[in-house]
PDB file of C-alpha atoms in Angstrom:
ATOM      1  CA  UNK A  29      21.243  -9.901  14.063  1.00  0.00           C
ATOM      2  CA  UNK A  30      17.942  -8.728  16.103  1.00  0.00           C
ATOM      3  CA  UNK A  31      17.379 -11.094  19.123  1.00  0.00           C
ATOM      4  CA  UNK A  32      13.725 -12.505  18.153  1.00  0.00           C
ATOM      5  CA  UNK A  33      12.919 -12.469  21.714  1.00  0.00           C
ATOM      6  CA  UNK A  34      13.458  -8.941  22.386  1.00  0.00           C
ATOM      7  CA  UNK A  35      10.663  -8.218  19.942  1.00  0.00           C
ATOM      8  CA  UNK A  36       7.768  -5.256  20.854  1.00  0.00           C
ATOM      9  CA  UNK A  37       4.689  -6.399  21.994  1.00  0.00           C
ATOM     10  CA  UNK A  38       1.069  -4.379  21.883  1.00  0.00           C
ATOM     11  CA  UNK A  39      -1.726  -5.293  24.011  1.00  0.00           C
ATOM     12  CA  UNK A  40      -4.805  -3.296  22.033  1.00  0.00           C
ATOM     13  CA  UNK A  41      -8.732  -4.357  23.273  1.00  0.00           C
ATOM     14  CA  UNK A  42     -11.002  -6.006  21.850  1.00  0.00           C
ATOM     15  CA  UNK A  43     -12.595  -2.880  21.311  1.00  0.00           C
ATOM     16  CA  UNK A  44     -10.029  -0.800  19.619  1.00  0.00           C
ATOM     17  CA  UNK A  45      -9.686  -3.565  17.161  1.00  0.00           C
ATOM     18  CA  UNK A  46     -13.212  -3.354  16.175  1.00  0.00           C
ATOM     19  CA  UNK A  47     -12.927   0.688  15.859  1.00  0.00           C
ATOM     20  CA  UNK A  48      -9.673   0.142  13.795  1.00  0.00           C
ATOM     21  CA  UNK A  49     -10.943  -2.654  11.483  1.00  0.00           C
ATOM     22  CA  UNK A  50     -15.114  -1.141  11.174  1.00  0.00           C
ATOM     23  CA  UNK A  51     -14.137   2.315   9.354  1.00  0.00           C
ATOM     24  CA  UNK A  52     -11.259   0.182   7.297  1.00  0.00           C
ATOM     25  CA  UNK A  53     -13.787  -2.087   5.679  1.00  0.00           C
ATOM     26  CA  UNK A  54     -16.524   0.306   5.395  1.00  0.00           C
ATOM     27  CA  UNK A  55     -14.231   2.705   3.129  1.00  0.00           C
ATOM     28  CA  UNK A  56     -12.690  -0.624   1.229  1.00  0.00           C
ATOM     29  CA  UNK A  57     -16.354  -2.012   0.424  1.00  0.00           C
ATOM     30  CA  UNK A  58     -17.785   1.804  -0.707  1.00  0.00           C
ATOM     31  CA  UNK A  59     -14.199   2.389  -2.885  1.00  0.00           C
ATOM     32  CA  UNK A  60     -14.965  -1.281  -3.959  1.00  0.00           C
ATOM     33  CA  UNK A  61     -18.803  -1.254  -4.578  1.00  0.00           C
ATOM     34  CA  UNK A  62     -18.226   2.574  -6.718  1.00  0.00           C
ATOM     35  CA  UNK A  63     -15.374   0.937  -8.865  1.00  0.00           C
ATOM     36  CA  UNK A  64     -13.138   4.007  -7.478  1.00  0.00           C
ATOM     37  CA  UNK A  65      -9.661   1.722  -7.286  1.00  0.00           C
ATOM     38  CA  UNK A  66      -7.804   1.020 -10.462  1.00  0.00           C
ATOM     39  CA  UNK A  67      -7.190  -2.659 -11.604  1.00  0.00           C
ATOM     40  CA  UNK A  68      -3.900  -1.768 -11.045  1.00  0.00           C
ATOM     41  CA  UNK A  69      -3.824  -0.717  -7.800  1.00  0.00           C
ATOM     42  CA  UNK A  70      -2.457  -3.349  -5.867  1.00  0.00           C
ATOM     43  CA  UNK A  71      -1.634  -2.045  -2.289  1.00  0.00           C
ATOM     44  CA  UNK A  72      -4.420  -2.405   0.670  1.00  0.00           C
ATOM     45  CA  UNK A  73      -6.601  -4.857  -1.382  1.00  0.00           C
ATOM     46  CA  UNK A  74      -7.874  -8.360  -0.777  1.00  0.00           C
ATOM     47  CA  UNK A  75      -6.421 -10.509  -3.183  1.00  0.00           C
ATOM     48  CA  UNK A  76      -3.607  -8.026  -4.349  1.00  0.00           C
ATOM     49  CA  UNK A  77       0.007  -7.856  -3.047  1.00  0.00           C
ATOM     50  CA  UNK A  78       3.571  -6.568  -4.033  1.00  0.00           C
ATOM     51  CA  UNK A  79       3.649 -10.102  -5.615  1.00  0.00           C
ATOM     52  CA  UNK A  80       0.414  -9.421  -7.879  1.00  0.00           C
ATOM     53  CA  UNK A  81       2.197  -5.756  -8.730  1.00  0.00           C
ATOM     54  CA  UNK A  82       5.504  -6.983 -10.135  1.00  0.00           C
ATOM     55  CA  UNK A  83       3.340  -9.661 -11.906  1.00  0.00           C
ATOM     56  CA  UNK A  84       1.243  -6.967 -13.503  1.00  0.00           C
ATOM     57  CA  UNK A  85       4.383  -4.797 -14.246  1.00  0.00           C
ATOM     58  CA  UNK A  86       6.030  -7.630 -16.214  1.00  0.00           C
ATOM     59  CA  UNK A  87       3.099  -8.448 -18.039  1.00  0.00           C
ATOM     60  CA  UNK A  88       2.897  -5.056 -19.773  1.00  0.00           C
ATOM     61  CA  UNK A  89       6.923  -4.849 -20.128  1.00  0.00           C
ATOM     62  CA  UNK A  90       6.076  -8.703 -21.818  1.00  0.00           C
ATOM     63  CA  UNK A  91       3.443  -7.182 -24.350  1.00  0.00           C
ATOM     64  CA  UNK A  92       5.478  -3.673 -24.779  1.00  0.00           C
ATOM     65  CA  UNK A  93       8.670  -6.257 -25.914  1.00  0.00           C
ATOM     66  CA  UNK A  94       6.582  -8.228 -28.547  1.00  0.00           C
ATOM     67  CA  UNK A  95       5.285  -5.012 -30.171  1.00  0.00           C
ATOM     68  CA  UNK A  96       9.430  -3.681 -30.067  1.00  0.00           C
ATOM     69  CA  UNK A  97       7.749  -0.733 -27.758  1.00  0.00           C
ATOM     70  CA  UNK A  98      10.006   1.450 -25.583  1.00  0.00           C
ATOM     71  CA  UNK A  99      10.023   0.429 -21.870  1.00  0.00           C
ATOM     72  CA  UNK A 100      10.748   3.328 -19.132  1.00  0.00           C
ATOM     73  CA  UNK A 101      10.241   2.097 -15.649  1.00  0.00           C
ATOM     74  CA  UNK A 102      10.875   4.835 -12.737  1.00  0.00           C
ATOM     75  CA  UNK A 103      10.884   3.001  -9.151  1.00  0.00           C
ATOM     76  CA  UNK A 104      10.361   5.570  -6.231  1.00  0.00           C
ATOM     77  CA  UNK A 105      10.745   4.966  -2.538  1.00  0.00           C
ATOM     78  CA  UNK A 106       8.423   7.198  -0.499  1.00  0.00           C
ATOM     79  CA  UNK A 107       8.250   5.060   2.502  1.00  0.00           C
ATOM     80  CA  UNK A 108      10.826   8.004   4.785  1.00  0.00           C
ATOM     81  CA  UNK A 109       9.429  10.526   2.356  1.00  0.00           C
ATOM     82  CA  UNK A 110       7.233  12.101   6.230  1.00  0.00           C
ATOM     83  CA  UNK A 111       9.970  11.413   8.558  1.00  0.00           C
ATOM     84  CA  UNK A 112      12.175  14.308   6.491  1.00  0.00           C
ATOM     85  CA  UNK A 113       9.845  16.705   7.113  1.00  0.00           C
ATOM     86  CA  UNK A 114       8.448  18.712  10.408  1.00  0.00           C
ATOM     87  CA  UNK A 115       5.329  17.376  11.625  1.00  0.00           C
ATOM     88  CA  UNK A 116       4.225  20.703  13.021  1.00  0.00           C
ATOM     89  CA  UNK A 117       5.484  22.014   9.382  1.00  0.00           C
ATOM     90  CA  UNK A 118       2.550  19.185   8.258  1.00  0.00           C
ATOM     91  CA  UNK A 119       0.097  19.843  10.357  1.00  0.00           C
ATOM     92  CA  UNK A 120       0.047  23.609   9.821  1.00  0.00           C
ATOM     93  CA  UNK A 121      -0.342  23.330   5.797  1.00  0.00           C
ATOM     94  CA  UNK A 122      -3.470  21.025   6.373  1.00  0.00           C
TER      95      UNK A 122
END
């Protein structure tokens, strides 16, 4: 078990909060004002979380089970997907 406190700390300004959080929001509110996210697109947005997404995903397995519909689900991991791969490999494609 981790030692809670030998946790990391980061001491960011004020400043580089502000430049963090000011392009963020401007690219949420523009993807939000242009209806460019799906309903169903649950990471990243206000009201939204990996709660709301199983939620959704249950309520169409619900509906495909009272029709007698075929369910498939396919869960994929791609959270390591960048640390298998070289960087430099990356950064050259782009």
């Amino acid at each position: 078990m981790r030692d809670k406190r030998l946790r990391p700390i980061s001491i960011n300004s004020v400043l580089s909060k502000i430049n963090k959080k000011a392009p963020h929001q401007q690219i949420v509110n523009f993807l939000n004002v242009n209806q460019l996210l799906s309903e169903r697109q649950h990471g990243c947005r206000h009201g939204k979380s990996t709660a709301t997404a199983v939620q959704d995903l249950l309520n169409i397995i619900n509906k495909r089970i009272d029709k007698n519909g075929k369910i498939v689900v396919l869960c994929i991991d791609h959270s390591n997907a960048f640390d298998c791969v070289s960087h430099e490999i990356i950064l050259e494609k782009m």
